[in-house]
Coordinates of C-alpha atoms in Angstrom, one line a residue:
Chain A
X5 CA 102.7 115.8 76.4
X6 CA 100.6 116.7 79.4
X7 CA 97.2 115.4 80.4
X8 CA 94.9 116.4 83.3
X9 CA 94.8 114.5 86.6
X10 CA 91.3 113.2 86.2
X11 CA 92.0 112.0 82.7
X12 CA 95.2 110.4 83.9
X13 CA 93.5 108.3 86.5
X14 CA 90.7 107.4 84.1
X15 CA 93.1 106.4 81.3
X16 CA 95.6 104.4 83.1
X17 CA 94.1 103.1 86.3
X18 CA 90.3 103.0 86.1
X19 CA 88.5 100.0 84.9
X20 CA 85.4 98.0 86.1
X21 CA 86.5 96.2 89.3
X22 CA 87.0 92.4 88.9
X23 CA 86.5 91.5 92.5
X24 CA 83.0 90.8 93.9
X25 CA 83.9 92.5 97.2
X26 CA 84.3 96.0 95.7
X27 CA 81.1 98.1 96.0
X28 CA 82.7 101.2 94.7
X29 CA 86.3 101.4 93.3
X30 CA 88.0 104.5 91.9
X31 CA 85.9 107.6 91.3
X32 CA 84.1 108.7 94.4
X33 CA 85.4 110.3 97.6
X34 CA 86.2 106.9 99.0
X35 CA 86.3 103.3 97.8
X36 CA 83.6 101.1 99.4
X37 CA 84.7 97.5 100.2
X38 CA 83.0 94.5 101.7
X39 CA 85.5 92.9 104.2
X40 CA 85.3 89.2 104.6
X41 CA 83.3 88.4 107.8
X42 CA 85.2 86.7 110.6
X43 CA 88.6 87.5 109.1
X44 CA 91.2 90.0 110.0
X45 CA 92.1 92.8 107.7
X46 CA 95.9 93.0 107.2
X47 CA 97.2 96.4 106.1
X48 CA 100.6 97.7 105.1
X49 CA 102.0 100.8 103.5
X50 CA 105.4 101.5 101.9
X51 CA 106.8 104.5 100.1
X52 CA 109.5 104.5 97.4
X53 CA 111.3 107.9 96.9
X54 CA 113.5 108.7 93.9
X55 CA 117.1 109.0 94.9
X56 CA 116.5 107.1 98.2
X57 CA 114.8 103.8 97.2
X58 CA 115.6 103.9 93.5
X59 CA 117.9 105.7 91.2
X60 CA 116.8 108.5 88.9
X61 CA 116.0 107.1 85.5
X62 CA 114.8 103.7 86.8
X63 CA 112.6 101.9 84.3
X64 CA 109.0 103.0 85.1
X65 CA 107.5 99.5 84.4
X66 CA 109.9 98.0 87.0
X67 CA 109.0 100.8 89.4
X68 CA 105.3 100.0 88.9
X69 CA 106.0 96.4 89.6
X70 CA 108.3 97.0 92.6
X71 CA 106.1 99.6 94.3
X72 CA 103.4 97.0 94.5
X73 CA 105.7 94.0 95.1
X74 CA 107.3 95.4 98.3
X75 CA 103.8 95.9 99.8
X76 CA 102.6 92.4 98.7
X77 CA 105.7 91.1 100.4
X78 CA 104.6 92.6 103.7
X79 CA 101.2 91.0 103.3
X80 CA 103.0 87.7 102.6
X81 CA 105.1 88.1 105.7
X82 CA 101.8 88.2 107.7
X83 CA 100.4 85.2 105.9
X84 CA 97.6 87.3 104.4
X85 CA 95.8 86.8 101.1
X86 CA 96.0 90.1 99.2
X87 CA 92.7 91.8 98.1
X88 CA 92.9 95.5 97.5
X89 CA 95.6 98.2 97.0
X90 CA 95.6 102.0 96.9
X91 CA 98.3 104.1 95.2
X92 CA 99.5 107.6 95.9
X93 CA 101.6 108.6 92.9
X94 CA 103.5 111.9 92.9
X95 CA 105.2 112.7 89.6
X96 CA 107.0 115.9 88.5
X97 CA 105.1 116.0 85.2
X98 CA 102.5 113.9 83.6
X99 CA 104.6 112.1 80.9
X100 CA 102.2 109.7 79.2
X101 CA 104.8 107.2 78.2
X102 CA 106.2 107.0 81.7
X103 CA 102.7 106.7 83.2
X104 CA 101.6 104.0 80.8
X105 CA 104.7 101.9 81.5
X106 CA 104.3 102.4 85.3
X107 CA 100.7 101.4 85.2
X108 CA 101.6 98.3 83.1
X109 CA 104.1 97.1 85.6
X110 CA 101.8 97.8 88.5
X111 CA 98.7 96.2 86.9
X112 CA 100.5 93.1 85.6
X113 CA 101.6 92.1 89.2
X114 CA 98.2 93.1 90.6
X115 CA 96.4 91.0 88.1
X116 CA 98.7 88.0 88.8
X117 CA 97.5 87.9 92.3
X118 CA 93.9 89.1 91.7
X119 CA 94.5 92.3 93.7
X120 CA 92.4 95.3 92.6
X121 CA 93.5 99.0 92.7
X122 CA 90.6 100.7 94.5
X123 CA 91.7 104.2 95.0
X124 CA 94.5 106.7 95.6
X125 CA 95.7 110.1 94.7
X126 CA 97.9 111.5 91.9
X127 CA 99.8 114.7 92.6
X128 CA 102.5 116.8 91.1
X129 CA 105.9 116.9 93.0
X130 CA 109.2 115.0 93.3
X131 CA 108.8 111.4 92.1
X132 CA 107.5 109.3 95.0
X133 CA 105.2 106.3 95.2
X134 CA 103.2 105.2 98.2
X135 CA 101.2 102.0 98.1
X136 CA 98.9 100.6 100.7
X137 CA 98.1 96.9 100.3
X138 CA 95.3 95.1 102.1
X139 CA 94.5 91.5 102.6
X140 CA 92.7 89.0 104.7
X141 CA 94.0 86.5 107.2
X142 CA 92.7 84.4 110.1
X143 CA 93.4 86.2 113.4
X144 CA 94.9 83.1 114.9
X145 CA 96.9 82.1 111.8
X146 CA 98.5 85.5 111.2
X147 CA 102.3 85.4 111.2
X148 CA 103.7 87.8 113.8
X149 CA 107.2 88.8 114.5
X150 CA 106.8 87.9 118.1
X151 CA 106.0 84.2 117.8
X152 CA 109.5 82.7 117.5
X153 CA 110.2 80.0 120.1
X154 CA 113.4 78.5 121.4
X155 CA 114.3 75.5 119.3
X156 CA 112.5 76.8 116.1
X157 CA 114.3 76.2 112.8
X158 CA 114.9 79.4 110.9
X159 CA 114.1 79.3 107.2
X160 CA 114.6 81.5 104.2
X161 CA 112.7 81.3 100.9
X162 CA 114.6 81.7 97.6
X163 CA 118.1 83.1 97.7
X164 CA 120.1 85.9 99.3
X165 CA 122.3 88.7 98.2
X166 CA 121.3 89.1 94.6
X167 CA 119.5 92.4 95.2
X168 CA 122.5 93.7 97.1
X169 CA 124.8 92.8 94.2
X170 CA 122.3 94.4 91.8
X171 CA 122.6 97.7 93.7
X172 CA 126.4 97.6 93.7
X173 CA 126.2 97.1 89.9
X174 CA 123.8 100.0 89.5
X175 CA 126.0 102.2 91.7
X176 CA 129.1 101.3 89.7
X177 CA 130.8 99.8 92.7
X178 CA 131.6 96.6 90.9
X179 CA 132.4 95.8 87.2
X180 CA 130.7 92.4 87.6
X181 CA 127.8 91.7 85.2
X182 CA 124.6 89.9 86.4
X183 CA 121.3 90.4 84.7
X184 CA 119.7 88.2 87.4
X185 CA 121.0 90.4 90.2
X186 CA 119.5 93.5 88.4
X187 CA 116.2 91.7 87.8
X188 CA 116.0 90.7 91.5
X189 CA 116.7 94.3 92.6
X190 CA 114.3 95.9 90.1
X191 CA 111.5 93.3 89.9
X192 CA 111.5 91.3 93.1
X193 CA 108.8 88.7 93.3
X194 CA 106.8 88.8 96.5
X195 CA 106.4 85.4 98.2
X196 CA 102.6 85.8 98.4
X197 CA 101.7 82.1 98.0
X198 CA 104.4 80.9 100.3
X199 CA 103.2 83.4 102.9
X200 CA 99.6 82.2 102.6
X201 CA 100.7 78.6 103.0
X202 CA 102.7 79.5 106.1
X203 CA 99.7 81.1 107.9
X204 CA 98.8 79.1 110.9
X205 CA 102.0 77.0 110.4
X206 CA 105.1 79.1 110.9
X207 CA 105.6 80.6 114.4
X208 CA 107.0 83.9 113.1
X209 CA 107.8 85.6 109.8
X210 CA 109.2 88.7 108.3
X211 CA 110.1 89.8 104.8
X212 CA 113.7 90.6 104.1
X213 CA 113.6 94.2 103.0
X214 CA 116.2 95.9 105.2
X215 CA 118.7 93.0 105.1
X216 CA 118.5 89.5 106.7
X217 CA 120.5 90.5 109.8
X218 CA 118.4 93.6 110.6
X219 CA 115.1 91.9 109.8
X220 CA 115.8 88.7 111.7
X221 CA 116.7 90.9 114.6
X222 CA 113.2 92.3 114.5
X223 CA 111.9 88.8 115.1
X224 CA 114.4 88.0 117.8
X225 CA 113.7 91.3 119.7
X226 CA 109.9 90.9 119.4
X227 CA 110.1 87.3 120.5
X228 CA 112.6 87.7 123.3
X229 CA 115.0 85.1 121.8
X230 CA 118.3 84.8 120.0
X231 CA 119.6 82.9 117.1
X232 CA 122.7 81.5 115.4
X233 CA 122.8 81.4 111.6
X234 CA 124.9 78.9 109.6
X235 CA 127.0 80.6 106.9
X236 CA 127.3 77.4 104.9
X237 CA 123.5 77.0 104.7
X238 CA 122.8 80.5 103.3
X239 CA 121.3 80.2 99.8
X240 CA 123.9 82.4 98.1
X241 CA 123.7 82.1 94.3
X242 CA 127.1 81.4 92.7
X243 CA 127.4 85.0 91.3
X244 CA 127.0 86.3 94.8
X245 CA 129.6 83.9 96.2
X246 CA 132.0 84.9 93.4
X247 CA 131.4 88.5 94.1
X248 CA 132.0 88.4 97.8
X249 CA 135.1 86.2 97.4
X250 CA 136.6 88.6 94.9
X251 CA 135.4 91.7 96.8
X252 CA 136.1 90.5 100.4
X253 CA 132.8 91.9 101.8
X254 CA 131.4 88.7 103.1
X255 CA 128.6 90.4 105.1
X256 CA 127.0 92.0 102.1
X257 CA 124.3 89.4 101.7
X258 CA 123.4 89.7 105.4
X259 CA 123.4 93.5 105.4
X260 CA 121.9 94.2 101.9
X261 CA 118.2 94.8 101.7
X262 CA 115.6 94.5 98.9
X263 CA 115.7 90.7 98.6
X264 CA 112.0 90.4 99.6
X265 CA 112.3 86.8 100.6
X266 CA 110.5 85.5 103.6
X267 CA 112.5 84.6 106.8
X268 CA 110.4 82.5 109.1
X269 CA 110.6 80.1 112.0
X270 CA 109.0 76.7 112.4
X271 CA 108.6 74.5 115.5
X272 CA 110.9 71.5 115.5
X273 CA 108.0 69.1 115.4
X274 CA 106.5 70.6 112.3
X275 CA 109.7 71.0 110.3
X276 CA 109.1 67.8 108.4
X277 CA 105.9 69.1 106.8
X278 CA 107.6 72.2 105.4
X279 CA 109.1 70.9 102.2
X280 CA 105.8 69.6 101.0
X281 CA 104.0 72.9 101.7
X282 CA 106.6 75.0 99.9
X283 CA 107.1 72.7 96.9
X284 CA 103.4 73.2 96.1
X285 CA 104.2 76.7 94.8
X286 CA 107.7 75.9 93.4
X287 CA 109.2 78.0 96.2
X288 CA 112.6 76.9 97.4
X289 CA 113.2 77.2 101.0
X290 CA 116.3 76.3 103.2
X291 CA 117.0 76.0 106.9
X292 CA 119.6 78.7 107.7
X293 CA 119.9 78.4 111.5
X294 CA 117.9 78.0 114.7
X295 CA 116.3 80.0 117.5
X296 CA 118.2 79.9 120.8
X297 CA 117.5 81.1 124.3
X298 CA 120.6 83.4 124.4
X299 CA 119.6 86.8 123.0
X300 CA 121.5 88.3 120.1
X301 CA 122.1 87.2 116.5
X302 CA 125.2 85.1 115.8
X303 CA 126.8 83.6 112.6
X304 CA 128.8 80.4 112.5
X305 CA 131.4 80.6 109.7
X306 CA 134.6 78.6 109.3
X307 CA 134.5 77.4 112.9
X308 CA 134.2 81.0 114.3
X309 CA 131.1 82.7 115.8
X310 CA 130.4 86.4 114.7
X311 CA 128.0 88.8 116.3
X312 CA 125.7 90.2 113.7
X313 CA 123.3 92.4 115.6
X314 CA 124.9 95.6 114.4
X315 CA 124.8 95.0 110.7
X316 CA 121.3 96.4 109.9
X317 CA 120.8 99.2 107.4
X318 CA 118.7 102.0 108.7
X319 CA 117.3 105.2 107.3
X320 CA 118.7 108.4 108.8
X321 CA 121.7 106.6 110.2
Chain B
X7 CA 119.5 116.5 116.0
X8 CA 119.0 113.3 114.1
X9 CA 117.3 110.1 115.3
X10 CA 116.8 106.7 113.7
X11 CA 113.7 105.7 111.8
X12 CA 112.6 103.0 114.2
X13 CA 113.1 105.3 117.2
X14 CA 111.3 108.0 115.5
X15 CA 108.2 105.8 114.9
X16 CA 108.4 104.6 118.5
X17 CA 108.8 108.0 120.0
X18 CA 106.2 110.0 118.2
X19 CA 103.6 107.6 116.9
X20 CA 103.6 104.3 118.7
X21 CA 101.3 103.8 121.7
X22 CA 99.0 101.0 122.9
X23 CA 95.9 101.1 120.6
X24 CA 92.8 102.5 122.2
X25 CA 90.3 100.8 119.8
X26 CA 89.0 97.3 120.5
X27 CA 89.1 96.5 116.8
X28 CA 92.9 96.6 116.5
X29 CA 94.6 93.2 116.9
X30 CA 98.0 94.5 115.9
X31 CA 98.9 98.2 115.4
X32 CA 102.3 99.7 114.5
X33 CA 105.2 97.4 114.8
X34 CA 104.8 94.3 112.6
X35 CA 104.8 93.8 108.8
X36 CA 101.2 94.7 108.7
X37 CA 98.5 96.1 111.0
X38 CA 95.8 93.5 111.8
X39 CA 92.3 94.9 112.1
X40 CA 88.8 93.5 112.8
X41 CA 86.3 95.0 110.4
X42 CA 82.8 95.5 111.6
X43 CA 80.7 92.7 110.2
X44 CA 77.9 93.6 107.8
X45 CA 79.3 97.0 107.2
X46 CA 81.2 98.5 104.3
X47 CA 84.8 99.6 104.6
X48 CA 85.3 103.2 103.2
X49 CA 88.8 104.0 102.2
X50 CA 90.4 107.2 101.0
X51 CA 94.0 108.4 100.4
X52 CA 95.4 111.9 99.9
X53 CA 98.9 113.3 99.5
X54 CA 100.1 116.7 100.5
X55 CA 103.4 117.8 98.8
X56 CA 105.5 120.7 99.9
X57 CA 105.4 123.5 97.3
X58 CA 102.2 122.1 95.7
X59 CA 99.7 121.7 98.5
X60 CA 101.4 123.8 101.1
X61 CA 104.1 126.4 101.3
X62 CA 107.6 125.7 102.5
X63 CA 107.8 126.6 106.2
X64 CA 104.2 125.8 107.0
X65 CA 103.7 125.2 110.7
X66 CA 104.2 121.4 111.2
X67 CA 101.4 121.1 113.8
X68 CA 99.0 122.6 111.2
X69 CA 100.4 120.2 108.6
X70 CA 99.8 117.2 110.9
X71 CA 96.3 118.4 111.5
X72 CA 95.5 119.1 107.8
X73 CA 97.0 115.9 106.4
X74 CA 94.6 114.0 108.5
X75 CA 91.7 116.5 108.1
X76 CA 91.6 116.3 104.3
X77 CA 91.2 112.5 104.5
X78 CA 88.6 112.5 107.3
X79 CA 86.8 115.0 105.0
X80 CA 86.6 112.4 102.3
X81 CA 85.2 109.8 104.7
X82 CA 82.6 112.4 105.8
X83 CA 81.7 113.0 102.2
X84 CA 80.8 109.3 102.1
X85 CA 78.9 109.3 105.3
X86 CA 81.4 107.0 107.0
X87 CA 82.5 106.8 110.6
X88 CA 86.3 107.0 110.7
X89 CA 88.1 104.1 112.4
X90 CA 91.8 103.8 111.4
X91 CA 94.4 105.7 109.5
X92 CA 97.9 105.0 108.1
X93 CA 100.6 107.6 107.5
X94 CA 103.4 107.7 105.0
X95 CA 105.7 110.5 106.0
X96 CA 108.6 111.5 103.8
X97 CA 110.9 114.1 105.4
X98 CA 114.2 115.6 104.3
X99 CA 115.7 115.1 107.7
X100 CA 114.6 113.9 111.1
X101 CA 114.2 117.1 112.9
X102 CA 112.8 116.2 116.4
X103 CA 111.0 119.5 117.0
X104 CA 109.3 119.4 113.6
X105 CA 108.3 115.8 114.1
X106 CA 107.0 116.3 117.6
X107 CA 104.8 119.2 116.4
X108 CA 103.6 117.3 113.3
X109 CA 102.7 114.3 115.5
X110 CA 100.9 116.6 118.0
X111 CA 98.7 118.1 115.3
X112 CA 98.0 114.7 113.7
X113 CA 97.1 113.0 117.0
X114 CA 95.0 115.7 118.4
X115 CA 92.6 115.5 115.5
X116 CA 92.8 111.7 115.5
X117 CA 92.0 111.5 119.2
X118 CA 89.1 114.0 118.7
X119 CA 87.4 111.5 116.4
X120 CA 88.6 108.3 118.1
X121 CA 90.6 107.3 115.0
X122 CA 93.7 105.3 115.5
X123 CA 97.0 105.4 113.6
X124 CA 97.7 101.7 112.8
X125 CA 100.7 101.8 110.5
X126 CA 102.6 103.5 107.8
X127 CA 106.1 104.3 106.6
X128 CA 108.7 107.0 107.3
X129 CA 111.2 107.7 104.7
X130 CA 113.8 110.3 103.8
X131 CA 113.1 112.6 100.8
X132 CA 111.4 115.8 99.7
X133 CA 108.7 116.7 102.3
X134 CA 105.4 114.8 101.5
X135 CA 102.6 113.3 103.5
X136 CA 100.3 110.6 102.4
X137 CA 97.5 109.5 104.6
X138 CA 95.0 106.7 104.1
X139 CA 91.9 107.0 106.2
X140 CA 89.4 104.2 106.7
X141 CA 85.9 104.0 108.1
X142 CA 82.7 102.1 108.2
X143 CA 79.4 102.8 106.6
X144 CA 76.2 100.9 105.7
X145 CA 76.4 99.9 102.1
X146 CA 72.9 101.3 101.4
X147 CA 73.4 104.5 103.3
X148 CA 76.8 105.5 101.8
X149 CA 76.8 108.9 100.1
X150 CA 77.7 108.6 96.5
X151 CA 78.4 111.3 94.0
X152 CA 76.0 109.6 91.6
X153 CA 72.8 109.9 93.7
X154 CA 71.7 113.5 92.9
X155 CA 68.1 113.6 91.5
X156 CA 66.2 116.3 89.6
X157 CA 64.5 118.5 92.2
X158 CA 67.0 117.9 95.0
X159 CA 68.0 120.9 97.0
X160 CA 71.8 121.6 97.0
X161 CA 73.3 122.3 100.5
X162 CA 76.6 123.5 101.8
X163 CA 77.9 123.2 105.4
X164 CA 79.7 126.0 107.0
X165 CA 81.0 128.8 104.8
X166 CA 82.7 129.4 101.5
X167 CA 85.8 131.2 100.3
X168 CA 87.8 131.6 103.6
X169 CA 90.5 129.1 102.6
X170 CA 90.8 130.8 99.2
X171 CA 91.3 134.1 100.8
X172 CA 93.8 132.5 103.2
X173 CA 95.8 131.3 100.3
X174 CA 95.8 134.8 98.6
X175 CA 97.1 136.2 101.9
X176 CA 99.8 133.6 102.2
X177 CA 100.9 134.2 98.6
X178 CA 101.0 138.0 99.2
X179 CA 98.3 138.6 96.6
X180 CA 96.4 140.8 99.0
X181 CA 97.2 143.1 101.9
X182 CA 94.0 142.1 103.6
X183 CA 94.4 140.6 107.1
X184 CA 92.2 137.7 108.3
X185 CA 93.3 135.2 111.0
X186 CA 90.1 133.2 110.4
X187 CA 90.9 132.8 106.7
X188 CA 94.4 131.6 107.5
X189 CA 93.0 129.2 110.2
X190 CA 90.5 127.8 107.7
X191 CA 93.3 127.2 105.2
X192 CA 95.8 125.7 107.6
X193 CA 93.5 123.9 110.0
X194 CA 90.3 123.0 108.2
X195 CA 87.8 121.1 110.4
X196 CA 86.4 118.0 108.5
X197 CA 82.6 117.7 108.8
X198 CA 82.8 114.2 110.2
X199 CA 79.7 114.3 112.3
X200 CA 77.6 116.1 109.7
X201 CA 78.7 113.4 107.1
X202 CA 77.7 110.6 109.5
X203 CA 74.3 112.1 110.1
X204 CA 73.7 112.5 106.3
X205 CA 74.4 108.8 105.6
X206 CA 71.1 107.3 104.4
X207 CA 69.5 110.7 104.2
X208 CA 71.3 112.8 101.6
X209 CA 71.1 111.6 97.9
X210 CA 74.6 112.6 97.1
X211 CA 77.6 114.3 98.7
X212 CA 81.1 115.5 98.0
X213 CA 83.6 117.5 100.1
X214 CA 84.8 120.8 98.7
X215 CA 88.5 120.3 98.2
X216 CA 89.1 121.5 94.6
X217 CA 86.6 124.3 94.7
X218 CA 82.8 124.3 94.9
X219 CA 82.2 124.6 91.1
X220 CA 84.6 121.7 90.3
X221 CA 83.4 119.5 93.0
X222 CA 79.7 120.0 92.4
X223 CA 80.4 119.2 88.7
X224 CA 81.6 115.8 89.8
X225 CA 78.2 115.2 91.4
X226 CA 76.4 116.5 88.4
X227 CA 78.4 114.4 85.9
X228 CA 78.2 111.3 88.0
X229 CA 74.4 111.7 88.4
X230 CA 73.7 112.9 84.9
X231 CA 72.0 116.1 86.0
X232 CA 72.6 119.8 86.1
X233 CA 72.2 122.6 88.6
X234 CA 71.8 126.3 89.2
X235 CA 73.3 127.9 92.2
X236 CA 72.0 131.1 93.8
X237 CA 74.7 133.7 94.4
X238 CA 72.8 135.4 97.1
X239 CA 72.5 132.1 99.1
X240 CA 76.2 131.3 99.1
X241 CA 77.5 131.5 102.7
X242 CA 80.3 134.0 102.2
X243 CA 81.7 135.4 105.4
X244 CA 81.9 139.2 105.5
X245 CA 85.6 139.3 105.1
X246 CA 85.3 137.2 101.9
X247 CA 82.5 139.6 100.6
X248 CA 84.7 142.6 101.3
X249 CA 87.6 141.0 99.6
X250 CA 85.9 140.1 96.4
X251 CA 84.1 143.5 96.2
X252 CA 87.4 145.3 96.6
X253 CA 89.4 142.9 94.4
X254 CA 86.7 142.2 91.7
X255 CA 87.3 138.4 91.4
X256 CA 83.8 137.4 92.3
X257 CA 84.4 133.8 91.2
X258 CA 87.2 133.2 93.8
X259 CA 84.9 131.5 96.4
X260 CA 83.5 129.1 93.7
X261 CA 86.9 128.3 92.2
X262 CA 89.1 128.2 95.3
X263 CA 89.7 124.8 97.0
X264 CA 90.6 123.7 100.5
X265 CA 87.3 124.7 102.2
X266 CA 86.6 121.1 103.2
X267 CA 82.9 121.8 103.6
X268 CA 80.3 119.2 102.5
X269 CA 78.2 119.9 99.4
X270 CA 75.3 117.5 99.3
X271 CA 71.8 117.2 97.8
X272 CA 68.6 116.2 99.5
X273 CA 65.2 115.1 98.1
X274 CA 62.6 117.8 98.2
X275 CA 60.3 115.8 100.6
X276 CA 63.1 115.4 103.1
X277 CA 64.4 119.0 103.2
X278 CA 62.4 119.9 106.3
X279 CA 64.2 117.3 108.4
X280 CA 67.6 118.7 107.6
X281 CA 68.0 121.6 110.0
X282 CA 67.2 119.4 112.9
X283 CA 69.9 116.8 111.9
X284 CA 72.6 119.4 111.4
X285 CA 71.8 121.5 114.4
X286 CA 72.6 118.5 116.6
X287 CA 76.3 119.0 115.8
X288 CA 76.3 122.8 115.8
X289 CA 76.9 122.6 112.0
X290 CA 75.4 125.4 110.0
X291 CA 74.1 124.4 106.6
X292 CA 72.4 126.5 103.8
X293 CA 70.5 125.7 100.6
X294 CA 72.6 127.2 97.8
X295 CA 70.7 125.9 94.7
X296 CA 68.8 123.1 93.2
X297 CA 69.4 120.1 90.9
X298 CA 67.9 120.4 87.4
X299 CA 67.3 118.2 84.4
X300 CA 69.4 120.4 82.1
X301 CA 73.1 119.4 82.3
X302 CA 75.7 121.9 83.3
X303 CA 76.4 124.1 86.3
X304 CA 74.9 127.6 86.3
X305 CA 75.0 130.5 88.7
X306 CA 72.2 133.1 89.2
X307 CA 73.7 136.5 90.1
X308 CA 72.1 139.9 89.9
X309 CA 69.5 138.7 87.4
X310 CA 72.0 137.1 85.0
X311 CA 72.8 133.4 84.6
X312 CA 76.5 132.4 84.3
X313 CA 78.0 129.1 83.1
X314 CA 80.4 127.8 85.8
X315 CA 81.4 124.4 84.5
X316 CA 84.9 125.5 83.5
X317 CA 86.0 127.1 86.8
X318 CA 87.5 124.0 88.5
X319 CA 91.1 123.9 89.6
X320 CA 93.1 120.9 88.3
X321 CA 96.5 119.6 88.8
X322 CA 98.7 119.4 85.7
X323 CA 96.6 122.0 84.0

């Protein structure tokens, strides 16, 4: 069953805005928004393409959730409080059930964080979703990649490797079963509250979307420092440990993307305050290594030191 | 020749920001921007998909220009001054020549208006371009679709129908030759300065992207009014007149999209001021009809009245 573009927007995405800072939401040539005075506007944009970022036939509700989640995760990595989002949705046909499910997944996460969809575009074409998320943050408190300092502790929220395992399951590369791994891959939960509480506290931060090794390298390169990670400290869930022991690919959790945890660094003298800050949101967080003067990314494992700089996943590579 | 995603961004799109209101541009999890205090932020997002919005093999420099132009046109229709843009570029492969040409077209237009690219995403997939453009405008002066009032004059900048003719030429539907029609289709010039000068002056405004009839109907519906257009007043270039006289499809200029002119309405008592305002930017502008109490969109032509409400082009229709 096919419906028109305008009706589609109206039916699934339009509603009276809930936020006071929206003068005009969906429905005119532009959205009109009142930015918070004295604050910085943080802005990020991510695209998910069928066959590249997700498999054909992916549950549309999960896709609605994930397309917003990956963007909120970038705001979290900056320490920003999310406010507004826009959505460019390209679909091969206007399938009402698919659209309703997608909108549900998207809106449920948006509502959870009080983020409002203020505009976008719907077009016909190969399935692809681009979301821009915006938020506010104090200019001085914003978490940059470039702020890591020699001696900082390196921390990671949540756990590592579940999304990577989930992808291997989806691709049929392993016979292992793990609903939690699939859930982590398809419905990652962005660390929005953790990110907000780290603003003005952590020295640097990034979200783990391309794999811990690759993403941490962005911090190291931007900051002009190096690091050594401690294998024993990595928060690998038991199903991930079992999988890499059976499979032999120990580097998977460091290389695999899509975990959407925050990796951040904290000055030695402030590390004591961290557990209290994170516990407030029920967000677990462990120290996985430390920032060093010597450039490069190393891993300490079973008494040996491995060079990890080359493990990052890249598009077009 | 293939290059990596990060190198691609670095090579073609990254440079030190020129605007003072950019704290952090491309290169971190988010861009960080300083919004102008006391002003509204206007925001719009448009996607161009290969095979839907442009033909396969379209000149990449034109595509770079157009993908930004259609968004600046939406800002113009709101009366906003453009400030920042983001770009989500999905390309099937990283062809250096294609990317360099695309970036040239995009940046030339951005530089013309002092707009800065502050972020985005590059991904692999079917060719598709999503741009979000942002700008500033006074809340009270912003041009809404809903502000048209009974008695307003209806105006159109520039000319009408060239882009529609250009599309017919590209599709091989006519043997007529017209470089100006192709140029209008492929490299539309957004009416940014005209839009800015109309802020706080026009009662309503929209840009003509889906066809004059369809777009004017958005104003009429949002404002709860009707209108009659005067055929003789429509600014049809001679090549368009010749084409529709030979071809017989008189409605083409009203139905065809992609002209990216501004259609706006002005209170009767302020109409005298208009020519002076528009002449300042060398922007031609003609009165094509008037707003009436009776709902619906009508056209006066050769002594007859035609109902135009049903002529709009729609996706998924």
